[in-house]
Short mmCIF file of C-alpha atoms and ligand atoms in Angstrom, two decimals:
data_model
loop_
_atom_site.label_atom_id
_atom_site.label_comp_id
_atom_site.label_asym_id
_atom_site.label_seq_id
_atom_site.Cartn_x
_atom_site.Cartn_y
_atom_site.Cartn_z
CA MET A 1 0.85 -37.76 37.18
CA PRO A 2 1.70 -34.30 38.43
CA SER A 3 5.28 -35.16 39.45
CA LYS A 4 6.18 -36.38 35.97
CA ARG A 5 4.77 -33.25 34.45
CA LEU A 6 6.76 -31.21 36.91
CA ASN A 7 9.95 -33.01 35.93
CA THR A 8 9.39 -32.46 32.25
CA PHE A 9 8.72 -28.84 32.98
CA HIS A 10 11.95 -28.52 34.96
CA VAL A 11 13.99 -30.17 32.24
CA LEU A 12 12.44 -27.88 29.65
CA PHE A 13 12.99 -24.86 31.81
CA ILE A 14 16.63 -25.66 32.44
CA SER A 15 17.26 -26.37 28.75
CA LEU A 16 15.58 -23.12 27.90
CA ALA A 17 17.70 -21.21 30.38
CA VAL A 18 20.90 -22.80 29.06
CA VAL A 19 19.93 -22.04 25.47
CA ALA A 20 18.91 -18.47 26.30
CA VAL A 21 22.16 -17.82 28.14
CA GLY A 22 24.07 -19.23 25.19
CA TYR A 23 22.39 -16.72 22.95
CA VAL A 24 23.40 -13.69 24.92
CA ILE A 25 26.94 -14.70 25.77
CA ARG A 26 29.56 -13.57 23.31
CA THR A 27 32.35 -16.03 22.81
CA PRO A 28 35.52 -14.83 21.09
CA TRP A 29 36.23 -18.14 19.31
CA LEU A 30 32.88 -18.05 17.49
CA PRO A 31 31.56 -18.09 14.84
CA ILE A 32 33.41 -21.10 13.53
CA ARG A 33 34.99 -20.42 10.15
CA ARG A 34 33.27 -21.67 7.05
CA GLU A 35 36.32 -23.66 5.87
CA THR A 36 36.40 -25.47 9.19
CA LYS A 37 32.73 -26.35 8.88
CA THR A 38 33.17 -27.55 5.31
CA SER A 39 35.96 -29.84 6.42
CA MET A 40 33.71 -31.11 9.22
CA GLY A 41 31.14 -32.19 6.64
CA TYR A 42 28.51 -29.50 7.15
CA LEU A 43 25.82 -29.43 4.46
CA GLU A 44 26.88 -26.94 1.83
CA ASP A 45 23.47 -25.25 1.71
CA SER A 46 23.58 -24.39 5.39
CA LEU A 47 26.80 -22.43 4.86
CA MET A 48 25.71 -20.48 1.79
CA ASN A 49 24.23 -17.00 1.68
CA PHE A 50 21.23 -15.91 -0.38
CA THR A 51 22.96 -15.19 -3.68
CA GLU A 52 25.13 -18.29 -3.45
CA LEU A 53 22.28 -20.62 -2.54
CA THR A 54 19.83 -19.37 -5.16
CA GLY A 55 22.68 -19.43 -7.68
CA LYS A 56 23.38 -23.06 -6.90
CA TYR A 57 19.81 -23.94 -7.91
CA GLY A 58 19.82 -21.96 -11.14
CA TYR A 59 18.36 -18.61 -9.99
CA ILE A 60 20.22 -15.36 -10.46
CA SER A 61 19.97 -12.93 -7.54
CA GLU A 62 21.06 -9.37 -7.03
CA GLU A 63 22.04 -7.75 -3.77
CA HIS A 64 20.75 -4.22 -3.03
CA HIS A 65 21.42 -1.81 -0.19
CA VAL A 66 18.87 0.54 1.28
CA ILE A 67 19.44 3.29 3.83
CA THR A 68 16.59 4.17 6.16
CA ASP A 69 15.72 7.70 7.33
CA ASP A 70 17.38 6.92 10.66
CA GLY A 71 20.58 5.63 9.08
CA TYR A 72 20.26 1.85 9.15
CA ILE A 73 21.76 0.07 6.16
CA LEU A 74 19.60 -2.83 5.02
CA THR A 75 20.27 -5.55 2.48
CA MET A 76 17.61 -6.63 0.04
CA PHE A 77 17.75 -9.37 -2.54
CA ARG A 78 16.00 -9.56 -5.86
CA ILE A 79 15.64 -12.68 -7.93
CA ALA A 80 16.58 -11.27 -11.31
CA LYS A 81 16.16 -14.51 -13.23
CA ALA A 82 14.18 -17.49 -12.07
CA LYS A 83 15.07 -20.93 -13.34
CA ASN A 84 11.61 -21.83 -14.58
CA CYS A 85 10.34 -18.50 -15.82
CA HIS A 86 11.11 -17.55 -19.39
CA LYS A 87 9.15 -14.36 -19.67
CA ARG A 88 8.51 -12.24 -16.63
CA LYS A 89 5.00 -10.86 -16.14
CA ARG A 90 4.53 -7.15 -16.58
CA SER A 91 3.24 -6.93 -13.03
CA PRO A 92 3.90 -5.01 -9.84
CA PRO A 93 6.92 -6.23 -7.88
CA VAL A 94 6.34 -8.55 -4.94
CA LEU A 95 8.04 -7.83 -1.63
CA LEU A 96 8.50 -10.79 0.68
CA MET A 97 9.15 -10.06 4.37
CA HIS A 98 10.44 -12.60 6.87
CA GLY A 99 9.38 -13.13 10.49
CA LEU A 100 10.98 -12.58 13.90
CA LEU A 101 14.56 -13.90 14.12
CA GLN A 102 14.59 -14.83 10.45
CA SER A 103 16.21 -13.41 7.32
CA SER A 104 15.48 -13.57 3.60
CA ASP A 105 17.13 -17.01 3.67
CA SER A 106 14.10 -18.51 5.40
CA TRP A 107 12.29 -18.34 2.05
CA ILE A 108 14.85 -20.62 0.38
CA ASP A 109 15.92 -23.00 3.17
CA SER A 110 13.39 -25.64 2.13
CA GLY A 111 14.84 -25.84 -1.37
CA PRO A 112 13.65 -25.10 -4.92
CA ASN A 113 10.50 -27.25 -4.77
CA ALA A 114 9.11 -25.67 -1.62
CA GLY A 115 10.71 -22.33 -0.77
CA LEU A 116 8.24 -19.54 -1.51
CA ALA A 117 10.98 -17.38 -3.04
CA TYR A 118 11.48 -20.05 -5.69
CA LEU A 119 7.79 -20.72 -6.26
CA ILE A 120 6.87 -17.05 -6.63
CA SER A 121 9.76 -16.16 -8.92
CA ASP A 122 9.11 -19.28 -11.01
CA ALA A 123 5.59 -17.92 -11.48
CA CYS A 124 7.32 -14.97 -13.21
CA TYR A 125 6.84 -12.24 -10.59
CA ASP A 126 9.59 -9.70 -9.97
CA LEU A 127 10.46 -10.85 -6.48
CA TRP A 128 12.23 -8.79 -3.82
CA LEU A 129 13.17 -10.00 -0.34
CA GLY A 130 13.66 -7.72 2.63
CA ASN A 131 15.89 -7.99 5.69
CA VAL A 132 15.06 -5.92 8.75
CA ARG A 133 17.54 -4.09 10.98
CA GLY A 134 19.56 -6.23 13.31
CA ASN A 135 19.65 -9.48 11.33
CA TYR A 136 22.96 -10.64 9.85
CA TYR A 137 22.30 -9.07 6.45
CA SER A 138 21.17 -5.73 7.85
CA ARG A 139 23.61 -5.07 10.64
CA GLY A 140 24.93 -1.80 9.26
CA HIS A 141 24.43 1.86 10.06
CA VAL A 142 25.82 5.10 8.68
CA HIS A 143 27.42 6.08 11.98
CA LEU A 144 26.50 3.56 14.70
CA ASN A 145 28.49 0.40 15.27
CA PRO A 146 26.28 -2.55 16.28
CA ASP A 147 29.18 -4.14 18.16
CA LYS A 148 29.89 -1.05 20.25
CA ASP A 149 26.90 1.27 20.34
CA ALA A 150 23.96 0.24 22.48
CA GLU A 151 21.91 2.88 20.68
CA TYR A 152 21.96 0.78 17.51
CA TRP A 153 19.86 -1.87 19.29
CA ASN A 154 17.27 0.50 20.69
CA PHE A 155 14.47 -0.65 18.40
CA TYR A 156 11.46 -2.95 18.21
CA ILE A 157 8.72 -3.50 15.61
CA GLU A 158 7.86 0.21 15.93
CA GLU A 159 11.10 1.29 14.20
CA ILE A 160 11.06 -1.63 11.78
CA GLY A 161 7.55 -0.65 10.68
CA THR A 162 8.18 3.09 10.68
CA TYR A 163 11.57 3.14 8.93
CA ASP A 164 12.64 -0.20 7.44
CA VAL A 165 9.50 -1.26 5.61
CA PRO A 166 8.87 2.20 4.06
CA ALA A 167 12.52 2.47 2.97
CA MET A 168 12.39 -0.93 1.29
CA ILE A 169 9.07 -0.16 -0.41
CA ASP A 170 10.41 3.16 -1.75
CA TYR A 171 13.55 1.50 -3.01
CA VAL A 172 11.68 -1.22 -4.89
CA LEU A 173 9.18 1.23 -6.41
CA ASP A 174 11.94 3.66 -7.46
CA TYR A 175 13.99 0.88 -8.96
CA THR A 176 11.18 -0.77 -10.90
CA GLY A 177 9.16 2.32 -11.81
CA PHE A 178 5.90 0.91 -10.49
CA LYS A 179 3.57 2.98 -8.30
CA LYS A 180 2.46 0.09 -6.11
CA LEU A 181 3.63 -3.35 -5.09
CA ASN A 182 2.21 -6.51 -3.58
CA TYR A 183 3.46 -7.30 -0.09
CA ILE A 184 3.72 -10.72 1.52
CA GLY A 185 4.57 -10.76 5.21
CA PHE A 186 5.11 -13.75 7.43
CA SER A 187 4.32 -13.28 11.14
CA GLN A 188 6.32 -10.20 12.21
CA GLY A 189 6.53 -9.36 8.50
CA THR A 190 2.80 -8.58 8.65
CA GLY A 191 2.99 -6.97 12.12
CA THR A 192 5.51 -4.42 10.87
CA PHE A 193 3.33 -3.66 7.85
CA LEU A 194 0.44 -2.90 10.22
CA VAL A 195 2.73 -0.63 12.24
CA MET A 196 3.67 1.20 9.04
CA CYS A 197 0.03 1.78 8.08
CA SER A 198 -0.73 3.08 11.55
CA GLU A 199 2.29 5.40 11.80
CA ARG A 200 2.82 6.37 8.17
CA PRO A 201 -0.52 5.84 6.41
CA GLU A 202 0.76 7.43 3.19
CA TYR A 203 2.99 4.35 2.77
CA CYS A 204 0.08 2.00 3.18
CA GLU A 205 -1.22 3.21 -0.16
CA LYS A 206 1.94 2.02 -1.87
CA ALA A 207 0.79 -1.57 -1.51
CA GLN A 208 -2.20 -2.79 -3.47
CA LEU A 209 -2.41 -6.16 -1.72
CA LEU A 210 -1.23 -7.60 1.59
CA ILE A 211 -0.82 -11.35 1.82
CA SER A 212 -0.58 -12.07 5.46
CA LEU A 213 0.85 -15.42 6.56
CA ALA A 214 0.24 -16.22 10.23
CA PRO A 215 0.18 -12.51 11.13
CA ALA A 216 1.70 -11.50 14.47
CA SER A 217 -0.04 -8.61 16.21
CA ARG A 218 -1.03 -9.14 19.83
CA GLN A 219 0.00 -12.58 21.12
CA PHE A 220 -2.63 -12.89 23.85
CA HIS A 221 -3.56 -16.52 23.16
CA THR A 222 -0.13 -17.88 22.19
CA SER A 223 -0.13 -21.47 23.42
CA SER A 224 3.62 -22.17 23.50
CA GLN A 225 4.59 -21.78 27.15
CA ILE A 226 8.25 -21.89 26.22
CA TYR A 227 7.91 -18.99 23.82
CA ARG A 228 5.90 -17.09 26.40
CA MET A 229 8.41 -17.70 29.17
CA LEU A 230 11.37 -16.83 27.02
CA THR A 231 10.02 -13.52 25.71
CA GLN A 232 8.59 -12.54 29.09
CA MET A 233 11.91 -13.30 30.70
CA PHE A 234 13.54 -10.89 28.26
CA ASP A 235 10.93 -8.28 29.15
CA ARG A 236 11.51 -8.65 32.88
CA MET A 237 15.27 -8.74 32.59
CA GLU A 238 15.73 -6.09 29.93
CA SER A 239 17.25 -3.39 32.13
CA ALA A 240 19.39 -5.89 34.06
CA LEU A 241 20.75 -7.42 30.86
CA SER A 242 21.37 -3.99 29.34
CA ILE A 243 23.58 -3.09 32.28
CA TYR A 244 25.68 -6.12 31.41
CA GLY A 245 26.01 -4.91 27.84
CA VAL A 246 23.48 -7.30 26.31
CA HIS A 247 21.54 -5.49 23.59
CA GLU A 248 21.58 -7.97 20.74
CA VAL A 249 20.11 -11.45 21.14
CA PHE A 250 19.85 -14.66 19.14
CA SER A 251 22.39 -13.54 16.60
CA LYS A 252 23.89 -15.90 14.08
CA GLY A 253 27.19 -17.28 15.32
CA GLU A 254 26.33 -17.15 19.01
CA PHE A 255 27.12 -20.15 21.15
CA SER A 256 23.67 -21.79 21.11
CA GLN A 257 23.21 -21.30 17.39
CA GLU A 258 26.62 -22.83 16.63
CA PHE A 259 25.90 -25.61 19.10
CA VAL A 260 22.55 -26.55 17.59
CA GLY A 261 23.96 -26.16 14.07
CA PHE A 262 26.76 -28.54 15.01
CA PHE A 263 24.34 -31.13 16.37
CA CYS A 264 22.22 -30.93 13.22
CA HIS A 265 25.23 -32.13 11.26
CA LEU A 266 26.82 -34.58 13.63
CA SER A 267 24.72 -37.68 13.04
CA VAL A 268 21.22 -38.89 12.33
CA ALA A 269 20.73 -39.48 16.05
CA THR A 270 21.73 -35.98 17.10
CA GLN A 271 19.66 -34.52 14.29
CA ARG A 272 16.75 -35.26 16.58
CA LEU A 273 18.06 -32.65 18.99
CA CYS A 274 18.04 -30.15 16.19
CA GLU A 275 14.39 -30.96 15.45
CA THR A 276 13.53 -30.90 19.13
CA PHE A 277 14.97 -27.45 19.33
CA LEU A 278 12.73 -26.27 16.52
CA ASN A 279 9.70 -27.85 18.18
CA LEU A 280 10.68 -26.39 21.52
CA PHE A 281 9.89 -22.92 20.30
CA GLU A 282 6.55 -23.80 18.89
CA GLN A 283 5.61 -26.49 21.43
CA VAL A 284 2.52 -27.71 19.64
CA ASP A 285 0.60 -30.69 20.98
CA SER A 286 0.62 -32.83 17.91
CA SER A 287 3.80 -32.51 15.94
CA HIS A 288 3.58 -32.21 12.20
CA SER A 289 6.19 -34.84 11.56
CA GLY A 290 7.82 -34.90 8.17
CA SER A 291 6.41 -31.57 7.03
CA ILE A 292 9.72 -29.85 7.65
CA THR A 293 12.26 -32.37 6.33
CA ASN A 294 15.38 -33.11 8.29
CA GLN A 295 17.39 -31.71 5.38
CA THR A 296 15.53 -28.40 5.74
CA THR A 297 16.00 -28.43 9.50
CA THR A 298 19.73 -28.88 9.03
CA VAL A 299 19.95 -26.12 6.43
CA LEU A 300 17.81 -23.63 8.32
CA PHE A 301 19.97 -23.79 11.42
CA GLY A 302 22.73 -22.33 9.29
CA HIS A 303 20.55 -19.21 8.93
CA PHE A 304 18.34 -19.21 12.00
CA PRO A 305 18.08 -17.46 14.39
CA ALA A 306 19.24 -14.41 12.48
CA GLY A 307 19.40 -11.97 15.39
CA THR A 308 17.36 -9.08 16.76
CA SER A 309 17.41 -6.62 19.64
CA LEU A 310 16.71 -7.50 23.25
CA HIS A 311 14.20 -4.64 23.18
CA ASN A 312 12.24 -6.28 20.36
CA MET A 313 12.13 -9.61 22.22
CA ALA A 314 10.93 -7.72 25.31
CA TRP A 315 8.08 -6.20 23.29
CA TYR A 316 7.06 -9.72 22.24
CA GLY A 317 7.01 -10.66 25.91
CA GLN A 318 4.62 -7.79 26.57
CA SER A 319 2.42 -8.75 23.65
CA MET A 320 1.68 -12.09 25.36
CA THR A 321 -0.55 -10.36 27.87
CA ALA A 322 -1.85 -7.44 25.81
CA THR A 323 -5.44 -7.48 24.61
CA ARG A 324 -4.64 -4.87 21.96
CA PHE A 325 -1.89 -4.49 19.36
CA ARG A 326 -0.03 -1.76 21.13
CA LYS A 327 3.29 0.00 21.52
CA PHE A 328 6.00 -0.68 24.06
CA ASN A 329 4.95 -0.44 27.67
CA HIS A 330 7.57 1.61 29.55
CA GLY A 331 5.63 1.73 32.81
CA LYS A 332 3.02 4.32 33.82
CA LYS A 333 5.38 7.19 34.48
CA LYS A 334 7.35 7.04 31.26
CA ASN A 335 4.22 6.15 29.26
CA LEU A 336 2.75 9.49 30.32
CA VAL A 337 5.76 11.25 28.87
CA VAL A 338 6.01 9.20 25.69
CA TYR A 339 2.33 8.58 24.89
CA GLY A 340 0.52 11.13 27.03
CA SER A 341 -1.35 8.35 28.80
CA GLU A 342 -0.58 5.75 31.46
CA GLN A 343 -1.26 2.92 29.04
CA PRO A 344 0.80 2.51 25.87
CA ALA A 345 -0.89 3.77 22.72
CA ALA A 346 -2.48 1.15 20.46
CA TYR A 347 -1.64 0.88 16.77
CA ASN A 348 -4.43 2.13 14.58
CA LEU A 349 -5.64 -0.96 12.76
CA SER A 350 -8.40 0.99 10.96
CA ALA A 351 -5.62 2.72 9.03
CA MET A 352 -4.68 -0.58 7.37
CA THR A 353 -6.89 -0.05 4.35
CA VAL A 354 -4.99 -2.35 1.96
CA PRO A 355 -6.99 -5.41 0.86
CA VAL A 356 -5.81 -8.48 2.78
CA LEU A 357 -5.59 -12.16 2.07
CA CYS A 358 -4.82 -13.94 5.33
CA ILE A 359 -3.55 -17.52 5.55
CA TYR A 360 -3.09 -19.18 8.93
CA GLY A 361 -2.62 -22.59 10.50
CA ASN A 362 -4.74 -24.50 12.95
CA ASN A 363 -1.80 -25.89 14.90
CA ASP A 364 0.20 -22.69 15.36
CA GLY A 365 1.90 -22.52 18.76
CA LEU A 366 3.26 -19.00 18.30
CA VAL A 367 0.43 -17.06 16.65
CA ASP A 368 -2.82 -18.52 17.87
CA VAL A 369 -5.92 -18.90 15.68
CA LYS A 370 -7.88 -16.75 18.15
CA ASP A 371 -5.44 -13.86 17.81
CA VAL A 372 -5.52 -14.08 14.01
CA GLU A 373 -9.32 -14.04 14.08
CA TRP A 374 -9.25 -11.07 16.46
CA LEU A 375 -6.93 -9.19 14.11
CA MET A 376 -9.04 -9.95 11.05
CA SER A 377 -12.12 -8.64 12.85
CA LYS A 378 -10.28 -5.31 13.30
CA LEU A 379 -9.03 -4.81 9.74
CA PRO A 380 -11.39 -2.90 7.45
CA ASN A 381 -10.61 -4.61 4.15
CA VAL A 382 -10.24 -8.39 4.52
CA LEU A 383 -10.77 -10.15 1.19
CA GLU A 384 -10.46 -13.66 2.50
CA SER A 385 -9.13 -15.36 5.60
CA VAL A 386 -8.14 -18.94 4.98
CA LYS A 387 -7.26 -21.59 7.49
CA VAL A 388 -4.86 -24.11 5.91
CA GLU A 389 -6.76 -27.33 5.31
CA ASP A 390 -4.13 -29.52 6.95
CA PRO A 391 -5.16 -29.41 10.65
CA LEU A 392 -1.56 -29.90 11.80
CA TRP A 393 -0.20 -26.85 9.96
CA THR A 394 2.18 -25.00 12.29
CA HIS A 395 3.72 -21.54 12.38
CA LEU A 396 7.09 -22.53 10.98
CA ASP A 397 5.45 -24.64 8.26
CA MET A 398 4.68 -21.37 6.48
CA THR A 399 8.32 -20.88 5.55
CA TYR A 400 9.86 -24.32 5.98
CA SER A 401 7.32 -27.03 5.09
CA GLN A 402 7.99 -29.23 2.09
CA TYR A 403 4.25 -29.05 1.23
CA THR A 404 3.86 -25.29 0.60
CA VAL A 405 3.25 -25.89 -3.09
CA TYR A 406 -0.03 -27.69 -2.29
CA THR A 407 -1.12 -26.04 0.92
CA ILE A 408 -0.52 -22.30 0.68
CA PHE A 409 0.97 -21.45 -2.69
CA PRO A 410 -2.22 -21.93 -4.78
CA LYS A 411 -4.05 -19.22 -2.76
CA ILE A 412 -1.05 -16.89 -2.89
CA SER A 413 -0.78 -17.41 -6.62
CA GLU A 414 -4.51 -16.83 -7.17
CA TYR A 415 -4.39 -13.45 -5.42
CA LEU A 416 -1.11 -12.32 -6.96
CA LEU A 417 -2.63 -12.97 -10.36
CA LYS A 418 -5.78 -11.05 -9.46
CA TYR A 419 -3.66 -8.10 -8.38
CA THR A 420 -1.35 -8.16 -11.35
CA SER A 421 -2.85 -5.43 -13.49
CA ALA A 422 -1.25 -2.16 -12.50
C1 NAG B 501 27.50 -13.89 -0.44
O1 NAG B 501 28.62 -14.66 -0.82
C2 NAG B 501 29.34 -14.14 -1.94
C3 NAG B 501 30.37 -15.16 -2.34
O2 NAG B 501 31.12 -15.58 -1.26
C4 NAG B 501 29.92 -12.80 -1.56
O3 NAG B 501 30.61 -12.25 -2.67
C5 NAG B 501 28.79 -11.87 -1.14
O4 NAG B 501 29.33 -10.64 -0.69
C6 NAG B 501 27.96 -12.49 -0.05
N1 NAG B 501 26.82 -11.64 0.19
C7 NAG B 501 26.43 -11.29 1.41
C8 NAG B 501 25.28 -10.35 1.51
O5 NAG B 501 26.95 -11.71 2.41
C1 NAG B 502 15.66 -38.00 7.62
O1 NAG B 502 14.31 -38.41 7.67
C2 NAG B 502 14.04 -39.62 7.04
C3 NAG B 502 12.55 -39.86 7.10
O2 NAG B 502 11.98 -39.39 8.26
C4 NAG B 502 14.86 -40.73 7.64
O3 NAG B 502 14.62 -41.94 6.97
C5 NAG B 502 16.34 -40.38 7.58
O4 NAG B 502 17.12 -41.36 8.20
C6 NAG B 502 16.56 -39.03 8.24
N1 NAG B 502 17.95 -38.62 8.28
C7 NAG B 502 18.72 -38.33 7.24
C8 NAG B 502 20.12 -37.93 7.55
O5 NAG B 502 18.33 -38.33 6.10
C1 NAG B 503 -7.22 5.60 12.49
O1 NAG B 503 -7.22 5.59 11.09
C2 NAG B 503 -8.45 5.93 10.52
C3 NAG B 503 -8.38 5.69 9.02
O2 NAG B 503 -7.28 6.35 8.46
C4 NAG B 503 -8.77 7.40 10.87
O3 NAG B 503 -10.01 7.78 10.32
C5 NAG B 503 -8.81 7.54 12.38
O4 NAG B 503 -8.96 8.88 12.72
C6 NAG B 503 -7.52 7.02 12.99
N1 NAG B 503 -7.68 6.97 14.43
C7 NAG B 503 -6.79 7.51 15.25
C8 NAG B 503 -7.06 7.39 16.68
O5 NAG B 503 -5.80 8.11 14.83
#
């Protein structure tokens, strides 16, 4: 039935366009104030920030600020006291890094029985959570104003990996007095670690273990057509949008985010829309129903999407057709100037010498199994690469599933324990 498929495609495309436009249009009456939302019956958890939300569940968190070499001010959180840990291990700190369009809150949105931040700190590790430039916790700079200066938004994973990740690692090591830490990166959180090892190999040695959850490098086989179209649209339209002053996209408080957040809370019926929106991104064939509870879905839309630069989204668009994990493609002429070759330079994956545990899902619409396997074949020191047993495990399940404690945490825990002696 080609005509039916065409219709579905059109509806999806139009919805996508509306949503995308909503994310780049600034509306003066947004974001809606928290008091207003509370009076409208929004779930409390969706309105809370990291320290408030962890505090509510009996965990004490600290807020830390880190300044990168290029002046970005980042916020990190540390769980200083976990509810179910009575004596912390004398072990290297663990640094947990979120994915594209997320923040540290993604590790707690699924609640104390499933959020990896809770599980890892309950296992008595000294847990730190990063936030990369451009998300709502890390929207500061020593002299640039993100609301006025386009220059603030001139970054993609290159700068995140070259400046943000090293700055956060240094901060944690200085603060705790350890020489090395264990790093856990989800999706872009691994991609930026790989960038760091390629561009600043001396930092690579500051991690003794990389736990890589659904690592995003090249996205050649990504199956979600929606995700492809959206990022490629940003790539094609980058210069046009920049002329209109669009440099930041998918920030918290933008029209579409408020709209979806509102629908999540309105009624059980409209909650479906909220779920649909989540599935729209990933667009997997067989949905993993129930894995991400509707409570989690409602809470996460208070924190997701967390914002990034148009330039970063454009790089993701390029990565959909790249056969290597490579830098931004500026076009032949500018590439010659920037890289000394017509093609963009590739990141040096051989420089990623840290031992890796990789965990990935079979039903991942954003980071395809084939791309994960390609990446693992390029890394020199892979300890183990594990496909989650549940065949329906998706990309977003890594941070938001209610089943993490059975599906991915045991492996994470096994390796953290192995790499505990320092
Ligand atoms: C989180 O909320 C608390 C209480 O409202 C506030 O004091 C704190 O500054 C907030 N932290 C961040 C990073 O927004
Ligand atoms: C959430 O999901 C459950 C099970 O799928 C369902 O019974 C319930 O009505 C949903 N909505 C709310 C608001 O809990
Ligand atoms: C990539 O990194 C490896 C290991 O550090 C190094 O031997 C090699 O020279 C690097 N390759 C390039 C092209 O820089």
